[in-house]
Amino acid sequence: MFSLKLRPMVGAVALLAVTAGCSGGEDVPATPPSPPETAVVKPVRTTPAETAPVETTPVADPDPVESAPTEGGGDAAVIAPGVLPEDVLDFDLHQVGPTWSYSRGTLSTLETVGVITMPPGSSADLLVPSLEGQYPVVDGRGTCGNWGGDLPTCLFDSESHGGVMVQGEDVELEEVQAVAEAIIPVL
């Protein structure tokens, strides 16, 4: 009899010991799993980027004939200060980059006549066929007409600046011609 009572008791103690070993027992506190380790990235030390020095080019060269690109260079000639008359009729001379223009009026009524130089060695004769209603000016040194039918334009060859185009916006052809006639002798 004794052996019958003991067996269930031994089985219960063995079962209790097995479950205590799996769970860590009541005396040992359960620890939560530790979070995965994350690598700390250290900031990379950088040096400032080296910048190339900025080169500036004068807007108008004091000696455009000597320093103008050779024939076929592709750069437009630069008109030196003081070469063009300061005003023609009531247009005042202004320069924006390599382009010179005579303008008058307010911002809402601005009228302009631009003076555009072509590369040295080029000829304005190549553009003359584009002019409609063309006629010669200044003893045949220049030709005036309408570019594309509605843009008053005069073309001529300059001795020191290649071909020159004088083109107006919101002005009459006669006014563009007056500007061209004033600047043909000085260019």
Coordinates of C-alpha atoms in Angstrom, one line a residue:
M1 CA 0.0 0.0 0.0
F2 CA 2.7 2.2 0.8
S3 CA 4.0 2.0 -2.6
L4 CA 0.8 3.0 -4.2
K5 CA 0.6 6.3 -2.3
L6 CA 4.2 7.1 -3.0
R7 CA 4.1 6.8 -6.7
P8 CA 1.6 9.5 -7.4
M9 CA 3.5 11.7 -5.0
V10 CA 6.8 11.1 -6.7
G11 CA 5.2 11.7 -10.1
A12 CA 3.8 15.1 -9.0
V13 CA 7.2 16.2 -7.5
A14 CA 8.9 15.2 -10.8
L15 CA 6.4 17.1 -12.9
L16 CA 6.8 20.1 -10.6
A17 CA 10.6 19.9 -11.0
V18 CA 10.4 19.7 -14.8
T19 CA 8.1 22.7 -15.1
A20 CA 10.2 24.7 -12.7
G21 CA 13.3 24.0 -14.7
C22 CA 11.7 25.2 -17.9
S23 CA 10.3 28.4 -16.6
G24 CA 13.2 29.3 -14.3
G25 CA 11.2 28.6 -11.1
E26 CA 9.5 31.0 -8.9
D27 CA 12.6 32.1 -7.1
V28 CA 14.4 33.2 -10.3
P29 CA 12.8 36.3 -11.9
A30 CA 12.1 36.1 -15.6
T31 CA 14.1 38.6 -17.6
P32 CA 12.7 40.1 -20.8
P33 CA 14.8 39.5 -23.9
S34 CA 17.3 42.3 -24.5
P35 CA 16.8 44.6 -27.5
P36 CA 19.0 44.0 -30.4
E37 CA 22.2 46.1 -30.4
T38 CA 22.2 49.0 -32.8
A39 CA 25.4 50.3 -34.1
V40 CA 26.1 54.0 -33.4
V41 CA 27.3 55.8 -36.5
K42 CA 29.8 58.4 -35.8
P43 CA 29.5 61.6 -37.9
V44 CA 32.0 61.7 -40.7
R45 CA 34.2 64.8 -40.5
T46 CA 34.2 66.7 -43.7
T47 CA 36.3 69.5 -44.9
P48 CA 34.7 72.4 -46.8
A49 CA 34.8 71.9 -50.6
E50 CA 37.3 74.0 -52.3
T51 CA 35.9 76.5 -54.7
A52 CA 37.6 77.7 -57.8
P53 CA 38.1 81.5 -57.9
V54 CA 35.5 83.3 -59.9
E55 CA 37.0 85.1 -62.8
T56 CA 35.3 88.3 -63.9
T57 CA 35.4 89.6 -67.5
P58 CA 35.1 93.4 -68.0
V59 CA 31.9 94.3 -69.8
A60 CA 33.7 96.6 -72.3
D61 CA 37.3 96.0 -73.2
P62 CA 39.3 99.3 -73.4
D63 CA 41.0 98.1 -76.6
P64 CA 38.5 95.9 -78.5
V65 CA 40.5 95.8 -81.8
E66 CA 43.7 94.4 -80.2
S67 CA 42.0 91.9 -77.9
A68 CA 39.1 90.8 -80.2
P69 CA 39.0 87.1 -81.0
T70 CA 40.5 86.1 -84.3
E71 CA 38.3 85.4 -87.3
G72 CA 35.9 82.4 -86.7
G73 CA 36.3 82.7 -82.9
G74 CA 32.6 82.7 -82.5
D75 CA 32.5 85.5 -79.8
A76 CA 30.7 88.7 -80.4
A77 CA 32.9 91.8 -80.5
V78 CA 32.7 94.1 -77.6
I79 CA 32.2 97.8 -78.2
A80 CA 34.5 100.0 -76.1
P81 CA 33.0 102.7 -73.9
G82 CA 32.9 106.1 -75.5
V83 CA 32.7 104.6 -79.1
L84 CA 29.0 105.0 -79.6
P85 CA 27.3 108.4 -79.2
E86 CA 25.5 108.8 -75.9
D87 CA 22.2 109.6 -77.5
V88 CA 20.6 109.6 -80.9
L89 CA 17.5 111.6 -81.5
D90 CA 16.0 111.3 -78.0
F91 CA 17.2 107.7 -77.3
D92 CA 19.7 107.3 -74.5
L93 CA 22.5 104.7 -74.7
H94 CA 22.5 101.8 -72.2
Q95 CA 24.5 98.6 -72.0
V96 CA 23.3 95.2 -70.8
G97 CA 26.1 92.7 -70.9
P98 CA 27.7 92.7 -74.4
T99 CA 24.6 94.3 -75.9
W100 CA 24.2 98.0 -76.4
S101 CA 20.8 99.6 -76.8
Y102 CA 19.2 103.0 -77.2
S103 CA 16.0 103.4 -75.3
R104 CA 13.4 106.0 -74.3
G105 CA 10.1 106.1 -72.5
T106 CA 8.8 104.6 -69.3
L107 CA 8.6 101.0 -68.4
S108 CA 5.1 100.7 -69.9
T109 CA 6.0 102.7 -73.1
L110 CA 9.6 101.6 -73.5
E111 CA 11.0 101.8 -77.1
T112 CA 14.4 100.3 -77.8
V113 CA 16.9 100.1 -80.7
G114 CA 19.5 97.4 -80.0
V115 CA 23.0 97.4 -81.4
I116 CA 24.2 93.9 -81.7
T117 CA 27.8 93.1 -82.9
M118 CA 28.7 89.9 -84.7
P119 CA 32.0 88.0 -84.4
P120 CA 35.0 89.8 -85.9
G121 CA 35.5 88.7 -89.5
S122 CA 31.8 88.0 -90.0
S123 CA 29.7 90.0 -92.5
A124 CA 26.3 91.5 -92.2
D125 CA 25.8 90.7 -95.9
L126 CA 24.8 87.2 -95.0
L127 CA 21.7 88.5 -93.2
V128 CA 20.7 91.0 -95.8
P129 CA 18.5 88.5 -97.7
S130 CA 16.3 88.2 -94.6
L131 CA 15.3 91.9 -94.9
E132 CA 12.0 92.7 -96.7
G133 CA 11.7 96.1 -98.4
Q134 CA 15.4 96.7 -98.1
Y135 CA 17.2 99.9 -99.2
P136 CA 20.8 101.2 -98.9
V137 CA 21.8 103.8 -96.3
V138 CA 25.0 105.9 -95.8
D139 CA 26.2 105.7 -99.3
G140 CA 25.6 102.0 -99.5
R141 CA 27.6 101.1 -96.3
G142 CA 24.4 99.8 -94.7
T143 CA 21.1 98.2 -95.6
C144 CA 17.8 98.8 -93.8
G145 CA 14.5 97.0 -94.1
N146 CA 12.1 94.8 -92.0
W147 CA 13.2 91.5 -90.5
G148 CA 10.5 89.0 -90.9
G149 CA 8.2 91.6 -92.2
D150 CA 7.6 93.6 -89.0
L151 CA 10.9 94.1 -87.1
P152 CA 12.7 97.2 -88.3
T153 CA 16.4 96.4 -88.9
C154 CA 19.5 97.9 -90.3
L155 CA 22.7 95.8 -91.1
F156 CA 26.2 97.0 -91.9
D157 CA 29.8 95.9 -91.7
S158 CA 32.0 97.6 -89.2
E159 CA 35.7 98.0 -89.8
S160 CA 36.7 96.9 -86.2
H161 CA 33.6 94.9 -84.9
G162 CA 32.5 92.6 -87.7
G163 CA 28.9 92.7 -88.8
V164 CA 26.5 94.9 -86.9
M165 CA 22.7 94.6 -86.6
V166 CA 20.6 97.6 -85.4
Q167 CA 17.2 96.4 -84.6
G168 CA 14.2 98.2 -83.1
E169 CA 11.3 97.2 -80.9
D170 CA 8.1 99.3 -80.8
V171 CA 9.8 101.9 -83.1
E172 CA 9.5 102.9 -86.7
L173 CA 12.0 101.9 -89.3
E174 CA 13.0 105.5 -89.8
E175 CA 14.1 105.8 -86.2
V176 CA 16.2 102.6 -86.5
Q177 CA 17.7 104.0 -89.6
A178 CA 18.6 107.3 -87.8
V179 CA 20.4 105.3 -85.1
A180 CA 22.2 103.2 -87.7
E181 CA 23.3 106.3 -89.6
A182 CA 24.6 107.8 -86.4
I183 CA 26.7 104.8 -85.4
I184 CA 27.9 103.5 -88.9
P185 CA 30.7 106.2 -89.1
V186 CA 32.0 105.4 -85.6
L187 CA 32.0 101.7 -85.8

